Structures are given as structure tokens and as C-alpha cells.
Amino acid sequence: MRLSLILLFLQLWGHVEVSFSENVCSRLPNVPHSYVSENTKKVEYHEGDVIHFTCETGYISGPTIRYICTNTGWESIRRGKCTLKPCELPEDVPNGYYEIIHGEELVFGTAIKYFCNSGYTMGDRDGSRTCQLDGWSSTVPVCESKSFSQQPIGVMDPNLQVTGLPQGNEAIKTGDTLHFRCADQYKLEGSEVIECLETGYWNASFPSCSDPVGCEKPPLLSDGDTKTSTKRQYSHGESVEYICQNYYIMEGTPYKTCKNGKWTGQMRCLKPCTVNREDMRKHNIQFRYVSDDKLYSQHNDVIEFRCTRGRPVGSSGMRQKCIEGVMHLPTCQ
Ligand SMILES: *[C@@H]1O[C@H](CO)[C@@H](O)[C@H](O)[C@H]1NC(C)=O
């Protein structure tokens, strides 16, 4: 550069008449992101010289950009621009998407990053790719359903019954639920349902089955009692027999059983009917059969009457049934 300046100075000094046409090509055309290709490069250019421009790394042009030196300066033979080399559209990922994390367009130097939809994972992969000269760096990641085949099922209580476990070797996935119950007499302590979270953990710990608990004194039975004297504590599974008072009839089973802290079993003592001789006299009736001659009749017993005077009147027939302590007496007049 310094040498050409000195030469120019000497020329100007020596030949005032010097023609500018000889030097109009000293200033190269401005083609950003490019340089004059080696094979067309010269120290000094003269009319008729043709130069080619090569794009910088990462940039491309269409057909080669060419200029020719004329007596009025550089003229383009093939105009053009060097633009950043684009990369092909990145592949889409099922159950995922990508975003540009560096740059603005899908061109040389731009970085993108893949993300998986909720519930999916690409494992340890970072998911970043860069647009390089030969295309996108690294391969497309895969978004797989998060599964936790390694997730320990936990130390399962032997009395715990679980439903919802996947078939065979299938993994447990996000959103899967497990349902628990305990074998018959055991008591479930904890969550009945747990769910596999995105984090790979269960939303609650595994429940357990506690030993069944015993019962306190058995409940009272009206118009009845336990057959034997009662204790203060009963263990799970123990039964107590009940009986009804005389003339009372039991409806249901005579046992109550302690099940995990609660007495189960239902029974009732149904009232007998009483027939008062004074009432019978007022109604002018008496028992039809000597065998019926009793003051108490049990629930469901049928008693027949007959008139001691006159004829039956009213709606009550001569055959009456004792229903839970109620019997309508017929009347004769
Ligand atoms: C865990 O998830 C299940 C199912 O969605 C839900 O019923 C249960 O209440 C959750 N338990 C806790 C402790 O959040």
C-alpha cells in the first residue's frame, strides 16, 4: 500500500497529465462477506481485468460474482451478494418441538434446541443443534414417553393388593395410577390411589396394611342380651351370641362379629303379643283351642278366637296374627 502511494505520488509529480483511467480500478468493489478469489487477484488492475469474488466461510452467493475493470472503473458482469448459508428445515420430532436459541433464521451459525412435550423425555440428551456448513450438527433427538420401569414398586406389604400395574414388562408411565386394598381383615393405612408424576415419583408413598384391630364391649340388644357374659376386649374375628328375652323372636342372625374394630351382624328381638283375659271378656271372646290358651303369643303366631256371646261384629276376623307385639282382638255382640 505504501509502495503504491509513493508510485502514485511520483506519477502525479512527474506527469501532471496522468490519465485517471489507469487507476480507477485501484479501489475494489464492495461486496460484503467476500474476498477476491486467489486466481483473479492482482496487485494492480488494468482495463480488461476480471475479478471473481468468493464468499467468506458460511456465506454463499448464486453464480460467481464477477467484475471487470473498465476505463471508468469496475463494472459488474455478474452482480450478487454473499448471504449466510441456510440449513434445511430441521426435522420435526414426534411429541416435541424446537426453538431457535441463537440467531434469527435457520442459517449458518444459528442454534436450535429441541424440547419434549409434557410427559415425554429425551433422556440425557441436550437437544441442541447448530447449523453448520454441512447441515445441522448431531442427530434429531427422540421424545419418549417418560417411563419408570426402574421405579421401585416399593416394599409391598404382603397383605396389600394392587391393581393398575402394567402388563408384562411394560413400564409405568406418567399419569398411571395404582389402586390398593388390603386383604380382607387388614386395615389400609395411607393412600388408596397413587399416581405416577412427571418427575418419576409417586405422588404419595405406598400404603400399608395394619393388623386388624379388636373391639370393645359388644353393643346392647334391646329385649335381648348376650348369651354369655361379655368381656371388655374382643379380638378381630371373635363373635358373640345373642338371645332374645322369653317370647321374643329374633330376626336376623344371632351373632355379632368383631371386624377390625367394628361389630358386624344385625338382629332384632320382635315383641310378643299379650292377650289379657279381662280384654277378652270385654270383647265377648275366648280362645278357640285349649292349646292357644296362653297369655303371650310370639311374633307371627296365629290365634283363633270364638264368641262366648252373640256373633262376630266389626272388621277383625276370628283368626288373628301377632305382628311385632300387636294383635287386634275380634268382638262379639
Ligand atoms: C395422588 O393421586 C391420586 C390420583 O390422581 C389422587 O386420588 C390422590 O388424592 C393423590 N394423593 C395425594 C396425596 O396427593
XYZ file of C-alpha atoms and ligand atoms in Angstrom:
347
model
C 0.000 0.000 0.000
C 2.722 2.402 0.949
C 4.600 1.492 -2.231
C 1.597 2.252 -4.451
C 1.097 5.576 -2.705
C 4.693 6.529 -3.395
C 4.312 5.448 -7.012
C 1.143 7.462 -7.344
C 2.876 10.465 -5.836
C 5.807 10.124 -8.209
C 3.451 9.776 -11.152
C 1.488 12.863 -10.124
C 4.754 14.717 -9.610
C 6.246 13.652 -12.898
C 3.226 13.630 -15.223
C 0.605 16.127 -14.336
C -1.257 14.949 -17.401
C -1.522 11.445 -15.990
C -4.727 9.732 -17.015
C -7.029 8.678 -14.208
C -8.326 5.813 -16.285
C -5.262 3.811 -15.443
C -6.018 3.965 -11.709
C -9.805 3.915 -11.489
C -9.672 0.175 -10.694
C -7.435 0.570 -7.674
C -10.479 0.632 -5.412
C -12.202 -2.751 -5.371
C -15.987 -3.027 -5.488
C -17.549 -3.528 -2.073
C -19.084 -6.992 -1.827
C -19.662 -7.666 1.877
C -18.627 -11.038 3.331
C -16.443 -11.866 0.382
C -12.901 -11.581 -0.914
C -11.313 -11.591 -4.356
C -10.519 -15.176 -5.298
C -6.865 -16.066 -5.363
C -6.686 -16.866 -9.056
C -8.049 -13.456 -10.129
C -6.216 -11.410 -7.545
C -3.571 -8.942 -8.681
C -1.503 -6.217 -7.128
C -2.714 -3.736 -9.717
C -5.632 -3.956 -12.082
C -5.808 -2.686 -15.630
C -8.574 -2.269 -18.090
C -9.954 -5.629 -19.126
C -9.035 -7.430 -15.884
C -11.817 -9.605 -14.463
C -12.059 -10.465 -10.796
C -14.169 -13.120 -9.074
C -15.474 -12.823 -5.541
C -15.527 -15.749 -3.165
C -17.880 -15.672 -0.193
C -16.480 -15.953 3.313
C -16.983 -19.214 5.177
C -20.648 -19.783 5.962
C -21.809 -17.431 3.215
C -22.959 -18.261 -0.272
C -23.901 -16.411 -3.410
C -25.637 -17.591 -6.507
C -23.424 -17.752 -9.634
C -19.901 -16.408 -9.108
C -19.850 -12.646 -8.585
C -17.641 -11.088 -11.293
C -16.466 -7.568 -12.093
C -14.438 -6.206 -14.989
C -12.099 -3.251 -14.927
C -13.084 -0.624 -17.498
C -11.698 2.837 -18.214
C -14.432 4.216 -15.945
C -13.839 1.765 -13.110
C -15.219 -1.612 -12.077
C -18.349 -2.813 -13.818
C -20.262 -5.870 -12.762
C -20.529 -8.789 -15.116
C -22.455 -10.812 -12.578
C -23.770 -8.895 -9.612
C -24.544 -10.750 -6.406
C -24.499 -10.833 -2.638
C -22.984 -13.197 -0.141
C -25.635 -14.286 2.313
C -25.452 -16.689 5.221
C -25.759 -20.268 4.054
C -29.141 -21.657 5.069
C -29.662 -25.059 6.629
C -32.538 -27.275 5.672
C -35.651 -27.093 7.801
C -34.857 -29.151 10.910
C -36.721 -32.400 11.271
C -39.815 -32.377 13.426
C -39.848 -34.598 16.462
C -42.964 -36.506 17.441
C -44.116 -35.383 20.896
C -41.679 -32.486 20.858
C -40.760 -29.206 19.161
C -37.746 -26.980 18.569
C -36.984 -23.335 19.142
C -34.208 -21.106 17.838
C -31.979 -20.344 20.793
C -29.294 -18.378 18.966
C -29.742 -16.423 15.736
C -32.818 -15.407 13.851
C -33.108 -17.561 10.803
C -32.239 -21.148 10.034
C -28.820 -20.205 8.624
C -25.172 -20.895 9.292
C -24.327 -20.336 12.955
C -27.886 -20.500 14.215
C -28.566 -22.844 17.106
C -31.832 -24.567 17.818
C -32.921 -26.667 20.754
C -35.488 -29.428 20.894
C -37.908 -29.790 23.784
C -40.236 -32.645 24.571
C -43.900 -32.232 25.343
C -45.027 -32.759 28.888
C -44.801 -36.389 29.816
C -42.016 -37.071 27.318
C -38.288 -37.061 27.692
C -35.184 -37.204 25.536
C -33.253 -38.654 28.411
C -29.777 -37.236 28.954
C -29.627 -35.531 25.573
C -29.318 -31.788 25.496
C -31.381 -31.409 22.332
C -29.270 -28.595 20.850
C -28.230 -28.498 17.179
C -26.225 -25.913 15.248
C -26.469 -25.019 11.595
C -23.042 -25.858 10.216
C -21.531 -25.784 6.717
C -22.665 -29.319 6.081
C -26.040 -29.011 7.776
C -27.383 -29.476 11.258
C -25.000 -30.822 13.856
C -25.906 -34.010 15.705
C -28.951 -36.101 15.079
C -32.583 -35.449 15.873
C -33.414 -36.365 19.458
C -36.312 -38.686 20.238
C -39.010 -37.770 22.714
C -40.015 -40.885 24.539
C -42.843 -41.298 26.906
C -41.467 -40.939 30.374
C -41.469 -44.354 31.836
C -40.135 -45.591 35.039
C -39.588 -49.264 34.670
C -36.819 -48.820 37.187
C -39.126 -47.071 39.609
C -39.211 -49.331 42.596
C -42.668 -50.553 43.326
C -41.722 -50.283 46.957
C -41.565 -52.901 49.580
C -45.056 -54.154 49.295
C -46.969 -55.207 52.313
C -47.825 -58.866 51.720
C -51.456 -58.135 52.524
C -51.586 -55.248 50.052
C -53.425 -55.938 46.839
C -52.653 -53.642 43.938
C -54.414 -53.081 40.643
C -53.168 -50.950 37.770
C -49.726 -52.444 37.340
C -48.819 -52.662 33.657
C -48.935 -55.976 31.895
C -45.738 -57.936 31.448
C -42.626 -55.847 31.083
C -44.345 -52.617 30.178
C -43.115 -49.613 32.074
C -45.179 -47.424 34.338
C -45.803 -44.092 32.661
C -46.632 -40.593 33.775
C -50.259 -40.425 34.809
C -50.575 -44.125 35.527
C -52.363 -44.862 38.768
C -52.222 -47.755 41.165
C -55.162 -48.746 43.325
C -54.699 -50.532 46.626
C -56.735 -52.546 49.030
C -55.833 -54.812 51.885
C -56.603 -58.452 52.242
C -59.941 -58.910 53.947
C -59.362 -58.218 57.598
C -56.430 -55.827 57.295
C -56.760 -52.115 57.508
C -55.368 -49.857 54.728
C -53.103 -47.165 56.153
C -52.358 -44.440 53.600
C -53.455 -43.644 50.058
C -55.908 -45.845 48.256
C -54.809 -44.399 44.875
C -51.384 -43.121 43.894
C -50.311 -41.545 40.641
C -47.011 -41.590 38.730
C -45.903 -37.977 38.369
C -43.852 -36.395 35.601
C -40.921 -36.287 37.962
C -40.867 -40.043 38.032
C -42.022 -40.250 41.600
C -45.342 -41.325 43.001
C -47.494 -38.530 44.367
C -47.777 -40.400 47.665
C -45.956 -43.239 49.279
C -47.194 -46.788 49.158
C -49.833 -47.587 51.734
C -49.555 -50.427 54.181
C -51.950 -52.838 55.769
C -52.062 -52.738 59.512
C -53.053 -55.615 61.690
C -56.768 -55.597 62.253
C -57.820 -54.014 65.490
C -60.007 -55.560 68.149
C -63.310 -54.355 69.586
C -64.617 -53.164 72.880
C -67.760 -54.443 74.611
C -70.408 -55.641 72.129
C -73.451 -53.399 71.722
C -76.619 -53.912 73.710
C -79.609 -55.585 72.150
C -82.981 -54.272 73.179
C -85.256 -57.005 74.538
C -82.306 -59.334 74.340
C -78.870 -59.989 75.723
C -75.669 -61.803 75.028
C -75.871 -65.495 75.728
C -72.814 -65.391 77.936
C -71.321 -62.604 79.983
C -69.241 -60.185 77.982
C -65.582 -59.226 78.151
C -64.100 -55.768 77.911
C -61.946 -56.569 74.875
C -62.500 -58.774 71.875
C -60.035 -59.553 69.176
C -60.689 -59.244 65.475
C -62.779 -62.181 64.268
C -64.334 -63.036 67.637
C -68.106 -63.479 67.760
C -70.690 -63.011 70.446
C -74.012 -64.833 70.506
C -77.218 -63.004 71.397
C -80.541 -64.280 72.575
C -83.890 -62.563 72.910
C -85.978 -62.432 76.054
C -88.671 -65.025 76.526
C -91.441 -64.895 73.957
C -89.441 -62.528 71.804
C -88.466 -63.786 68.394
C -85.117 -62.973 66.854
C -84.999 -61.536 63.400
C -81.552 -61.808 61.736
C -78.564 -63.879 62.802
C -77.815 -64.381 66.477
C -74.154 -63.392 66.153
C -72.202 -60.174 66.083
C -68.600 -60.430 64.968
C -65.707 -58.081 65.668
C -64.249 -56.949 62.356
C -61.381 -54.552 62.518
C -62.749 -52.513 65.386
C -66.398 -52.720 64.404
C -69.146 -55.112 65.427
C -70.935 -56.532 62.442
C -74.128 -58.555 62.340
C -77.701 -57.366 62.580
C -80.506 -58.747 64.669
C -83.677 -57.572 66.328
C -85.939 -59.012 69.005
C -89.546 -58.889 67.912
C -92.129 -58.259 70.628
C -94.691 -60.933 71.624
C -98.380 -60.137 71.894
C -100.135 -60.267 75.235
C -103.745 -61.263 75.464
C -105.451 -60.170 78.631
C -108.375 -62.247 79.927
C -110.148 -59.100 81.038
C -109.933 -57.687 77.465
C -111.205 -60.981 76.055
C -114.216 -60.827 78.390
C -114.985 -57.289 77.253
C -114.872 -58.446 73.627
C -117.058 -61.499 74.458
C -114.469 -63.891 73.084
C -112.312 -66.776 74.236
C -109.578 -68.888 72.669
C -110.970 -71.365 70.230
C -108.499 -74.099 71.082
C -107.298 -75.013 74.519
C -103.792 -75.213 73.065
C -103.961 -71.490 72.304
C -104.745 -70.751 75.891
C -101.746 -68.592 76.661
C -101.294 -65.009 77.601
C -98.283 -64.472 75.352
C -98.057 -65.244 71.687
C -94.909 -64.767 69.695
C -94.482 -62.705 66.622
C -96.171 -64.374 63.652
C -98.257 -66.737 65.812
C -101.859 -67.131 64.698
C -104.539 -67.327 67.376
C -108.153 -68.297 66.756
C -110.984 -66.983 68.880
C -114.627 -67.800 69.235
C -117.587 -65.884 70.602
C -118.762 -66.530 74.148
C -121.882 -64.483 73.375
C -123.566 -63.243 70.219
C -121.908 -63.066 66.811
C -118.720 -61.515 65.489
C -119.040 -57.838 64.615
C -116.568 -55.329 63.220
C -113.786 -55.831 60.747
C -111.448 -58.013 62.809
C -111.766 -61.692 61.938
C -111.681 -64.561 64.392
C -108.172 -65.556 63.261
C -105.568 -63.024 64.304
C -101.844 -62.880 63.811
C -99.366 -61.358 66.228
C -97.256 -58.826 64.393
C -94.429 -57.351 66.416
C -96.445 -57.169 69.572
C -99.711 -56.100 68.032
C -102.784 -58.310 67.772
C -106.273 -56.989 67.129
C -108.969 -58.678 69.151
C -112.209 -59.511 67.393
C -115.531 -58.501 69.049
C -118.740 -60.452 69.507
C -122.138 -58.993 70.401
C -52.455 -38.960 44.285
O -53.104 -39.067 43.049
C -54.362 -39.728 43.108
C -54.868 -39.910 41.697
O -54.817 -38.746 40.967
C -55.316 -38.909 43.964
O -56.579 -39.546 44.027
C -54.723 -38.782 45.330
O -55.554 -37.972 46.123
C -53.323 -38.189 45.269
N -52.755 -38.248 46.596
C -52.093 -37.233 47.128
C -51.550 -37.445 48.489
O -51.941 -36.194 46.523
